[in-house]
Coordinates of C-alpha atoms in Angstrom, one line a residue:
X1 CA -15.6 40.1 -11.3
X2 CA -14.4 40.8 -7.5
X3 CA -17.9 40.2 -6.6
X4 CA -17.7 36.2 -8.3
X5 CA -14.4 35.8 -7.1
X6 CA -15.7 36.6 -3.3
X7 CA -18.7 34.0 -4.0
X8 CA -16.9 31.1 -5.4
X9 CA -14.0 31.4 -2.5
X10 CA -16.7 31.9 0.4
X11 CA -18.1 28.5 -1.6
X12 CA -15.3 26.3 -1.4
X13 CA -13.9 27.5 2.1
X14 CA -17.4 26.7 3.6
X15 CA -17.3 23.7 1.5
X16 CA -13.4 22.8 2.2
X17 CA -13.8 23.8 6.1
X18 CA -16.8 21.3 6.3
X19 CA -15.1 18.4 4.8
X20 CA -12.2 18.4 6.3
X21 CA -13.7 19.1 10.1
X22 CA -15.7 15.7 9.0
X23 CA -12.4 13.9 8.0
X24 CA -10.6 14.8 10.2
X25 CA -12.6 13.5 12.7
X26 CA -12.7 10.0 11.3
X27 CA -9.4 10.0 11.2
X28 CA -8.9 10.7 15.0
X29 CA -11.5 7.8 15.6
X30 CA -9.2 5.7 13.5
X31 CA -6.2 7.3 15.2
X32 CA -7.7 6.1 18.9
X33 CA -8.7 3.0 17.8
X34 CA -5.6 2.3 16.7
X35 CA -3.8 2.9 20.1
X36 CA -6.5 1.7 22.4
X37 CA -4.6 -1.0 24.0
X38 CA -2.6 2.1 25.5
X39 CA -5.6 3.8 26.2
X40 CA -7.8 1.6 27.4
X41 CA -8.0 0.3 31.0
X42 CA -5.0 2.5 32.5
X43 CA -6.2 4.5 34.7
X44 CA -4.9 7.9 32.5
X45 CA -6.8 10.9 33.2
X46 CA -8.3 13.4 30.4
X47 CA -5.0 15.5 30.4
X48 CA -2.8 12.9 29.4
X49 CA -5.4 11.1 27.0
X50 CA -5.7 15.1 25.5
X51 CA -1.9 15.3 24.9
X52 CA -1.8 11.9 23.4
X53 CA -4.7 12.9 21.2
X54 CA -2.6 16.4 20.3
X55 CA 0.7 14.9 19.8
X56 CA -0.9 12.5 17.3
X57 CA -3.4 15.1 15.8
X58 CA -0.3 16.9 13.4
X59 CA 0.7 13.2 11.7
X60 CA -3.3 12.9 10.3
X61 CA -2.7 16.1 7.6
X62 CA -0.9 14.7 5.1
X63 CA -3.8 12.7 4.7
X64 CA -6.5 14.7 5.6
X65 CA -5.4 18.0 3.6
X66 CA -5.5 16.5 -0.4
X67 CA -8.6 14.7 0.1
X68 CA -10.6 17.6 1.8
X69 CA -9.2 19.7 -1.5
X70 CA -10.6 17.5 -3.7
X71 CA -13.3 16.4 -2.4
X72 CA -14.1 19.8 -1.8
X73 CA -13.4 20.5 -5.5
X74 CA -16.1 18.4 -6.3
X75 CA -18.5 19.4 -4.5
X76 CA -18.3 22.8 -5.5
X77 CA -17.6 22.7 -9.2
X78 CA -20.6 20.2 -9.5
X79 CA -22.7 22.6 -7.7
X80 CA -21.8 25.1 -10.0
X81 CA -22.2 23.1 -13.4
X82 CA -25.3 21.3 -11.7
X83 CA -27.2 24.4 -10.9
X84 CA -26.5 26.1 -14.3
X85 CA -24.5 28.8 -12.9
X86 CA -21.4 27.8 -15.0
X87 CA -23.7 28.0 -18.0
X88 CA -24.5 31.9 -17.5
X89 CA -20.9 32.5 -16.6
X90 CA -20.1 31.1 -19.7
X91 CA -22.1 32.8 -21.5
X92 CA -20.9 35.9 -20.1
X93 CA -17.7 35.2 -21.5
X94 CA -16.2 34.1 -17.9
X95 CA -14.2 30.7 -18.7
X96 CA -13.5 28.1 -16.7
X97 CA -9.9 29.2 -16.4
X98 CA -10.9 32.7 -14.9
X99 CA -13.6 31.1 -12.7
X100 CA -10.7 29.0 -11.2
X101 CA -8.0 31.7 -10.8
X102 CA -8.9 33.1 -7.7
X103 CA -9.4 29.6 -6.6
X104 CA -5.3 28.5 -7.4
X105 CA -4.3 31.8 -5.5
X106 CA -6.1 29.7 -2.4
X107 CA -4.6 26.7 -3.1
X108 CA -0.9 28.4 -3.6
X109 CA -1.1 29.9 -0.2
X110 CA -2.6 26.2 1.3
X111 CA 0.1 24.3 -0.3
X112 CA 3.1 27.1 1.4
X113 CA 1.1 26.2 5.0
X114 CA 0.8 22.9 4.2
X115 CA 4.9 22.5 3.5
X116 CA 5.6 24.5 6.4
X117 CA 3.3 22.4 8.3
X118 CA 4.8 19.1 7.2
X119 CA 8.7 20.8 7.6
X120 CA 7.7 22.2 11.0
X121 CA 4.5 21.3 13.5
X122 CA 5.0 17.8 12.3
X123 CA 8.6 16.5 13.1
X124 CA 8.4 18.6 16.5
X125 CA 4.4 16.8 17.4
X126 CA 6.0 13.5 16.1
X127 CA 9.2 14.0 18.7
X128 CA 6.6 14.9 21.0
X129 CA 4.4 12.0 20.4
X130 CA 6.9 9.7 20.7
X131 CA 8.4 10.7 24.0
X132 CA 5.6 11.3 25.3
X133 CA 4.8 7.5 24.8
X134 CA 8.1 6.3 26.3
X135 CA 7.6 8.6 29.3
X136 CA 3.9 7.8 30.2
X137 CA 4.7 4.8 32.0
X138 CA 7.8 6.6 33.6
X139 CA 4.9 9.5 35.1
X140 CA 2.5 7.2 35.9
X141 CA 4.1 3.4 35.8
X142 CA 0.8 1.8 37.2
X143 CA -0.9 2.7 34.3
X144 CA 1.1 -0.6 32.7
X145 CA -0.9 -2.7 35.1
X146 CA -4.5 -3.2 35.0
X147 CA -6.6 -4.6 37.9
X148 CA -7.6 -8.2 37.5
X149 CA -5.5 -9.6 34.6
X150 CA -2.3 -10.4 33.8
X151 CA -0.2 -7.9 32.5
X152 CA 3.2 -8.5 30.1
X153 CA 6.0 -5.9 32.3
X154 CA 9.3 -6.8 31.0
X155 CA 10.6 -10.2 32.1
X156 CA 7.6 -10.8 34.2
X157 CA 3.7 -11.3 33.8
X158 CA 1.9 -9.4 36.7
X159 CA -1.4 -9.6 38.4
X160 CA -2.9 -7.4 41.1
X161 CA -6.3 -7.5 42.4
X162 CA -6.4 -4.3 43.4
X163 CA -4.8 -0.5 43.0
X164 CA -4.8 2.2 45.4
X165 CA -3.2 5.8 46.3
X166 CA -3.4 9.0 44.3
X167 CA -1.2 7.5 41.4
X168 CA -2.7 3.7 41.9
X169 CA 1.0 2.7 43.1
X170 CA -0.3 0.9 46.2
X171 CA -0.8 -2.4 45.2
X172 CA -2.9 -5.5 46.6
X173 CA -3.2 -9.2 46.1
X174 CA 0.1 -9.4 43.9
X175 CA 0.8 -12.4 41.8
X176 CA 4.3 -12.4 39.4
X177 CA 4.8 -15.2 37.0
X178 CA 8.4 -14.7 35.9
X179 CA 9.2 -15.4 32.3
X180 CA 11.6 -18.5 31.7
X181 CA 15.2 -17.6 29.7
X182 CA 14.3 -20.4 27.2
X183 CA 10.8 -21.8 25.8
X184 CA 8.8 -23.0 28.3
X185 CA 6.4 -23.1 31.5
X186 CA 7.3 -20.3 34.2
X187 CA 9.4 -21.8 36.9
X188 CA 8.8 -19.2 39.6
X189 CA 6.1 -17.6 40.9
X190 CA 5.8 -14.9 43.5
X191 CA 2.9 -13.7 45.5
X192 CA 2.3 -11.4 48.0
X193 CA -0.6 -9.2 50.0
X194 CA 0.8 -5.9 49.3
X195 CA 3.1 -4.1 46.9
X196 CA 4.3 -0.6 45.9
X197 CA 5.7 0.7 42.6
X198 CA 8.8 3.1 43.3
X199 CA 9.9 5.3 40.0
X200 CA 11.8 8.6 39.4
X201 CA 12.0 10.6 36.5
X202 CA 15.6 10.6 36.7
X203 CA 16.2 7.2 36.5
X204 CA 15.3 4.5 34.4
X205 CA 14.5 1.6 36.5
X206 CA 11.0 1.2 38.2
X207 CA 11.0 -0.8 41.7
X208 CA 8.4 -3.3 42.8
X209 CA 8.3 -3.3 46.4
X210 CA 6.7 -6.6 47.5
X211 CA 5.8 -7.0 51.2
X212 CA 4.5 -9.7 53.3
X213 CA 4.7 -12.8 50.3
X214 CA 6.0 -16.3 49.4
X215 CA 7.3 -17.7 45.9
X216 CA 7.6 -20.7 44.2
X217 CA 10.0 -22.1 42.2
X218 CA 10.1 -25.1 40.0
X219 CA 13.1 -27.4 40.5
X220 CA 14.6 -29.5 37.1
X221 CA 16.2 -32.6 38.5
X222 CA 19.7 -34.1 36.9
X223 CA 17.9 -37.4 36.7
X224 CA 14.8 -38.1 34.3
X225 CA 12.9 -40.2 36.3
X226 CA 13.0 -37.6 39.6
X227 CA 11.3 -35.3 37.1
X228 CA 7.6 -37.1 37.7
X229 CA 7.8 -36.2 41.3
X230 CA 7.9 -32.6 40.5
X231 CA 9.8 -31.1 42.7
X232 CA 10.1 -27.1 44.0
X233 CA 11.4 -24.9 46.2
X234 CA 8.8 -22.8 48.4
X235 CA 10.4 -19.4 50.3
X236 CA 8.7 -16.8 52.3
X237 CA 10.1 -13.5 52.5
X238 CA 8.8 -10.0 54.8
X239 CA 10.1 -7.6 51.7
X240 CA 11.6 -8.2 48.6
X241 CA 12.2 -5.6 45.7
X242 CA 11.8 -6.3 41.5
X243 CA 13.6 -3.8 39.4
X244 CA 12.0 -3.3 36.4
X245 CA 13.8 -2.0 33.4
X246 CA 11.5 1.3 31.9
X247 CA 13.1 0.6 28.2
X248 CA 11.4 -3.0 28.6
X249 CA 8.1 -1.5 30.1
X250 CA 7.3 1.4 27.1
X251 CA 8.6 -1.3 24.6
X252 CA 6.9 -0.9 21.2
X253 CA 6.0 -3.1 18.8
X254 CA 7.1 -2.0 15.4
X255 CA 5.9 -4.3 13.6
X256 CA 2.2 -2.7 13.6
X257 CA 4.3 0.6 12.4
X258 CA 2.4 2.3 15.4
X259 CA 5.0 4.3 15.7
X260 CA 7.6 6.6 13.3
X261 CA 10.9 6.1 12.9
X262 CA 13.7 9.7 14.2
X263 CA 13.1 10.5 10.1
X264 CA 9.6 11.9 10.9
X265 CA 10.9 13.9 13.7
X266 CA 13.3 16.1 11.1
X267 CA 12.9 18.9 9.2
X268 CA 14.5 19.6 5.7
X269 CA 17.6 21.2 7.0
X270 CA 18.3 18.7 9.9
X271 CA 17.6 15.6 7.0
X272 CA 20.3 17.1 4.2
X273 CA 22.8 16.7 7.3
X274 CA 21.9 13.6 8.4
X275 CA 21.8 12.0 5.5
X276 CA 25.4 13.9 4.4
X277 CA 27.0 11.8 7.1
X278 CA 24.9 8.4 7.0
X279 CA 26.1 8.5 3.1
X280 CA 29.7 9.3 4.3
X281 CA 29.3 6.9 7.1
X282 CA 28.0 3.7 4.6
X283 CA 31.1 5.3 1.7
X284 CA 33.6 4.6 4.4
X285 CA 32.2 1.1 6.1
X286 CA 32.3 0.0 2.2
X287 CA 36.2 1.2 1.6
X288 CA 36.9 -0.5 5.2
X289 CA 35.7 -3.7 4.6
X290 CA 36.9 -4.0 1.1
X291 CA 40.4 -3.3 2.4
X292 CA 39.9 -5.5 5.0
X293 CA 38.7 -8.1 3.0
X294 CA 41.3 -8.1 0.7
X295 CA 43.9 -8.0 3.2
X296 CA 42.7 -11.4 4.3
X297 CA 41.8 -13.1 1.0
X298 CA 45.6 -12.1 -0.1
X299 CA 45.4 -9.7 -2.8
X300 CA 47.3 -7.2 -3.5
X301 CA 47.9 -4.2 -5.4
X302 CA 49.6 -5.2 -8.7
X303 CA 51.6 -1.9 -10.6
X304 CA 52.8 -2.3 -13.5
X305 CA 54.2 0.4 -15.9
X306 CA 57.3 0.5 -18.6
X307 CA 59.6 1.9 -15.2
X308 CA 58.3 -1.2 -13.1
X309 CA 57.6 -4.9 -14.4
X310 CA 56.3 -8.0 -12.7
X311 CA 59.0 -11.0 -12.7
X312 CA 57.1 -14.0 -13.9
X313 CA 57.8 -16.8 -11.1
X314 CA 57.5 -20.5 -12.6
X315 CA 55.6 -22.5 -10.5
X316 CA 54.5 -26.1 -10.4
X317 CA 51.3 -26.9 -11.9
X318 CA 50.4 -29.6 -8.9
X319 CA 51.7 -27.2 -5.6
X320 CA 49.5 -30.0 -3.4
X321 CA 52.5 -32.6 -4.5
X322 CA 55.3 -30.6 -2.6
X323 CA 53.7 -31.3 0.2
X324 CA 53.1 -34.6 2.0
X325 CA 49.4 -36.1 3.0
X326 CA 49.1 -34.8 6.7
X327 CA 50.0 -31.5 5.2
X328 CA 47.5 -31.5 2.3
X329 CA 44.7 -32.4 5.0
X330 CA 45.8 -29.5 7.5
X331 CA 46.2 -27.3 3.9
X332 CA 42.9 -28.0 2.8
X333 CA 40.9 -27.5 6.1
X334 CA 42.9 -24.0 6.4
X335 CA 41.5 -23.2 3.5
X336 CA 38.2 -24.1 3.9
X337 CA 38.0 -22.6 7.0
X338 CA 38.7 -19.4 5.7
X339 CA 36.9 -19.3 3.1
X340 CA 33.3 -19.9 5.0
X341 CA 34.7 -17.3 7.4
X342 CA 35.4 -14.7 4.6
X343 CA 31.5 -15.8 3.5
X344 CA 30.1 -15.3 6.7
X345 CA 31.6 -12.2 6.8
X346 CA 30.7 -10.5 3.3
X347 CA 27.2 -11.9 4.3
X348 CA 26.8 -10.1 7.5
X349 CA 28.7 -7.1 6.1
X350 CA 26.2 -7.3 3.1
X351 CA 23.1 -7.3 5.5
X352 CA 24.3 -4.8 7.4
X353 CA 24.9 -2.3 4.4
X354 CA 21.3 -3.2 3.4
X355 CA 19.7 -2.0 6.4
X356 CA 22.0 1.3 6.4
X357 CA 20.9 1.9 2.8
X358 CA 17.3 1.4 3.7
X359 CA 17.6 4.0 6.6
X360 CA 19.2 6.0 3.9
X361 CA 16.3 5.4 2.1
X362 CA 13.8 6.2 4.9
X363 CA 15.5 9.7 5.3
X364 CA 15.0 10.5 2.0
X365 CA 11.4 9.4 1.9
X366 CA 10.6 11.8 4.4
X367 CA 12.5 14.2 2.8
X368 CA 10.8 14.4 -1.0
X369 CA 7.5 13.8 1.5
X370 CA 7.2 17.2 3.0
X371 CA 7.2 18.6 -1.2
X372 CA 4.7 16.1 -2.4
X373 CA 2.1 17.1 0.5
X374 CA 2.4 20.8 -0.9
X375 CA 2.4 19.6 -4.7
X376 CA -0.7 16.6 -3.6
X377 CA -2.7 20.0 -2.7
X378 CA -2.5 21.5 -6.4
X379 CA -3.2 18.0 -8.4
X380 CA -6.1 17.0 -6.2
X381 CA -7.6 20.5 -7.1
X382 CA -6.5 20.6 -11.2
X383 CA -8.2 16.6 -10.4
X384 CA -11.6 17.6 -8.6
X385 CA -12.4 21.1 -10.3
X386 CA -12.5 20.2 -14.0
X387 CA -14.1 16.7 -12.7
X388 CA -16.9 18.4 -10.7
X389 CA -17.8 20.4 -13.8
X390 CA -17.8 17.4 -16.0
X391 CA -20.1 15.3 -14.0
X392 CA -22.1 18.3 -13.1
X393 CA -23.1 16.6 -9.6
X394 CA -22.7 18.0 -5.8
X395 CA -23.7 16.8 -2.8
X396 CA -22.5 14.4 -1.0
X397 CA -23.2 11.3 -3.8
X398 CA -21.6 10.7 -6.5
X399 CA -18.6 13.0 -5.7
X400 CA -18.0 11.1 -2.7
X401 CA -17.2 8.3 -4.8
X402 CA -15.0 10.0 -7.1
X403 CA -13.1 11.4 -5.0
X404 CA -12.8 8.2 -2.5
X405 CA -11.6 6.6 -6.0
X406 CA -9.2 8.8 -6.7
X407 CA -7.7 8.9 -3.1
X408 CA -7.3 5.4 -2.7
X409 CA -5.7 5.1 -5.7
X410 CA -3.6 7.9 -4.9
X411 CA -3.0 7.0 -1.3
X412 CA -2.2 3.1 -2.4
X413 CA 0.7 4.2 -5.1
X414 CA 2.3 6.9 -2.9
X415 CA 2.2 3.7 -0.2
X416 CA 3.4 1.5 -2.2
X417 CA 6.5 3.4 -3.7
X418 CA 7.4 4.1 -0.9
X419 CA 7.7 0.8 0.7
X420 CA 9.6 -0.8 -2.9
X421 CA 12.0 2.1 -2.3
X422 CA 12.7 1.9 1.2
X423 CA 13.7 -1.6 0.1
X424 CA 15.7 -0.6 -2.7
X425 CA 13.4 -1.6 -5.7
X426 CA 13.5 2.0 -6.9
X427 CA 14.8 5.5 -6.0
X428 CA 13.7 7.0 -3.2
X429 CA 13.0 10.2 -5.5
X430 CA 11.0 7.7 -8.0
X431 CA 9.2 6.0 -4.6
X432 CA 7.7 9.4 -3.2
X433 CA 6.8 11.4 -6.4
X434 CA 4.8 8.1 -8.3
X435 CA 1.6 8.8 -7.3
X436 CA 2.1 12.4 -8.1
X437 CA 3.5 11.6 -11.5
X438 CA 0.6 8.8 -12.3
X439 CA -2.1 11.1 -11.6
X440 CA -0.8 13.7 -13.5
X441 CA -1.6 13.1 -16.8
X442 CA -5.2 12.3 -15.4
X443 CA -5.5 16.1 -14.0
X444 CA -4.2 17.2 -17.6
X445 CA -6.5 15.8 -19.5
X446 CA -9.7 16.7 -17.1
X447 CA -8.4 19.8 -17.4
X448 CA -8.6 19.8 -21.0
X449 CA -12.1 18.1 -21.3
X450 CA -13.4 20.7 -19.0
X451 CA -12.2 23.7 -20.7
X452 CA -13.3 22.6 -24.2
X453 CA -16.6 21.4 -22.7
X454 CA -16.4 17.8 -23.7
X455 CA -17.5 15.0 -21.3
X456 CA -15.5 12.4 -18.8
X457 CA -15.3 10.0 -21.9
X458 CA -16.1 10.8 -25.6
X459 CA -17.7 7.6 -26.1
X460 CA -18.2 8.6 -29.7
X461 CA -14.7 8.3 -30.2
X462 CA -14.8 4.8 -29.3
X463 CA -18.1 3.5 -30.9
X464 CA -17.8 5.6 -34.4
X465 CA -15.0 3.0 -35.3
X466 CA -16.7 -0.1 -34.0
X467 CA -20.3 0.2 -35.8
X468 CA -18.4 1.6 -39.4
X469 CA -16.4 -2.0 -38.8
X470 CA -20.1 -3.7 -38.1
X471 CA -21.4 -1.7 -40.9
X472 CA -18.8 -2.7 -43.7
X473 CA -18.8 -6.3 -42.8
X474 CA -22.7 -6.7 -43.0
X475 CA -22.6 -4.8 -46.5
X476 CA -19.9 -7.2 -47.5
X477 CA -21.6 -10.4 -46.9
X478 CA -25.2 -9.1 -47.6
X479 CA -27.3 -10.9 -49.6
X480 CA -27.0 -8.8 -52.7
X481 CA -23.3 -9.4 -52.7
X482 CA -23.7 -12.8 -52.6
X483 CA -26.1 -12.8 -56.0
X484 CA -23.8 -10.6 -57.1

């Protein structure tokens, strides 16, 4: 037995170390392409576009891992069942069950890594990632500006025709367009024959030096009809400095979710404590404002109790009459004006609690995230083993397309619960473990099929019932019947 369990581990590792080298290949090619505009025509050397490739490299495994296992799966158990060499272990008495155990040992130990990895290398290579991308531009800021176009720095559009020095800060044949504060053309524009980027890592600004330049900027006269004679005022200057704010510069845009919000960056420890005070946090904003709310709307406490009673106070049923008309108007306007304040405030409250639930929410995404890698390792396996000996078929073929299948579908749930519950449409808990819980019952019953030797779909379960109906309602109206 020691001598199969050697050959059927040799045969998946080989198998699993193949496919996953292939994936995760594809995945850095995706990953690259992805980030290209940050890559592409900077100037960056091989050392910084190797870091950005290794910072980025750790976030590609929780994708990578569960489709090499099953793919792997696949493969191996169809090259098992297709070569006839489950048949003689069968009939041996080896099981499908004891062919597999040294197999789940493997995928135990892979799942352990797997968490650690996902508690661990990831959070620290995302931190890494991340400020590695805010600090690029800090190290080198001229890799922001390419030769020959115009480039989007902050408040200004910039153009050089040519970089020089040993970091490209020398620059030549400057043009600036500065951005307008409200829709429109640019008003000024600045040239000049040289400039030189100034930065420090210690500081947060990055100065343009301009030497040797004139600017232009467009005047907006009081009167319309002096606007047709377009006026502007022309200046010359021998040196002028921009400052240029970094946090601008290594902006990102999240709406293309290139980059991970500080939950990726934690670990399971550091997330129970940060989400311990962002619930205490939101617990107490919600007591505050509903104090404070109902401080200003006028209600108050009301005890009562056989020691203390309320004195009913008889009132007028028209109050508006004690009053004359300039005070009804001034009343009424009071009111109103409070009340649309006290709305505008429960709805900005209200939006605000929404997005601290949702971070809530992101935190403990990322926290049930790091167990369903470990548990995605196991049900890909229970999926692609029995399924490989079912459809008794390796290579690279049909497998492939199971397995594709199978991950997209797994890949598109797990994405999609947790998008509904980072919006509150379900539990976070519900949102992260759906896929896992969907494809479940599938693994089960593969399981099952394989072990009892029965194919992917008894289609004699299915067609029995449908030709004895066929068959009873041709005897029925046969012709013999009908004489009858």
């Amino acid at each position: 037995m020691k001598i199969l369990d050697k050959y059927l581990l040799k045969t998946f590792l080989f198998t699993f170390t193949t496919v996953f080298v292939i994936l995760f290949f594809i995945f850095i090619l995706q990953t690259v392409w992805l980030f290209i505009s940050e890559l592409a025509g900077k100037d960056l050397d091989l050392l910084l576009v190797v870091k950005f490739l290794l910072f980025s490299m750790p976030r590609i495994i929780p994708l990578v891992l569960p489709l090499s296992v099953l793919l792997a799966s696949i493969m191996t158990f169809g090259n098992l069942a297709e070569n006839y060499e489950f048949a003689a272990m069968k009939s041996s008495g080896i099981s499908l069950q004891r062919a597999m155990r040294v197999l789940i040992v493997f995928i135990f130990v892979l799942s352990i890594v797997a968490f650690w990895f996902a508690n661990n290398v990831i959070p620290y290579a995302e931190y890494k990632f991340v400020n590695f991308r805010k600090n690029i531009a800090q190290a080198k800021p001229a890799m922001a500006i390419a030769e020959g176009q115009f480039n989007d720095v902050g408040f200004y559009n910039i153009k050089v025709n040519k970089k020089s020095g040993e970091n490209g800060n020398h620059l030549t044949g400057v043009t600036i367009h500065e951005k307008p504060n409200n829709m429109g053309e640019n008003k000024t524009v600045i040239k000049s024959k040289t400039g030189e980027l100034i930065s420090s890592e210690k500081s947060s600004i990055l100065q343009l030096v301009l030497n040797d330049g004139y600017y232009y900027q467009d005047v907006t006269p009081k009167k319309y009809e002096d606007r047709a004679k377009l006026p502007f005022i022309k200046g010359k200057f021998k040196k002028q400095i921009i400052n240029i704010d970094l946090a601008e510069l290594n902006k990102v845009d999240d709406s293309k979710e290139s980059i991970a919000g500080t939950n990726a960056m934690l670990n399971v420890n550091e997330l129970r404590y940060t989400l311990d005070s962002l619930n205490k946090n939101l617990d107490n904003e919600i007591i505050s404002f509903s104090e404070n709310i109902n401080q200003r709307v006028g209600i108050r406490k009301i005890y009562s109790g056989p020691e203390k009673k309320l004195k009913k106070k008889q009132l007028s049923n028209d109050l508006m009459s004690m009053y004359s008309n300039k005070d009804k108007v001034d009343i009424l306007k009071m009111a109103g004006s409070n009340v649309t304040n006290n709305i505008y405030s429960i709805e900005t409250t209200q939006k605000d609690l929404k997005d601290k639930q949702r971070d809530i929410n992101k935190h403990l995404s990322a926290f049930y995230e790091k167990f369903v890698i470990a548990f995605a390792c196991f049900l890909m396996f229970f999926i692609g083993a029995p399924l490989g000996a079912i459809i008794r078929k390796g290579g690279l073929g049909l497998p492939i397309v199971f397995a594709v299948l199978i991950f997209i579908t797994f890949h598109f749930i797990n994405t999609f619960g947790k998008r509904l519950s980072q919006e509150g449409g379900m539990t976070p808990f519900m949102g992260s473990w759906m896929s896992s819980f969907i494809l479940l019952p599938l693994a089960v019953l593969l399981t099952y099929r394989a072990t009892n030797d029965n194919g992917l779909i008894n289609f004699d379960a299915i067609t029995t019932p449908i030709s004895q109906l066929f068959q009873k309602i041709s005897e029925r109206f046969s012709p013999a019947q009908k004489q009858q």
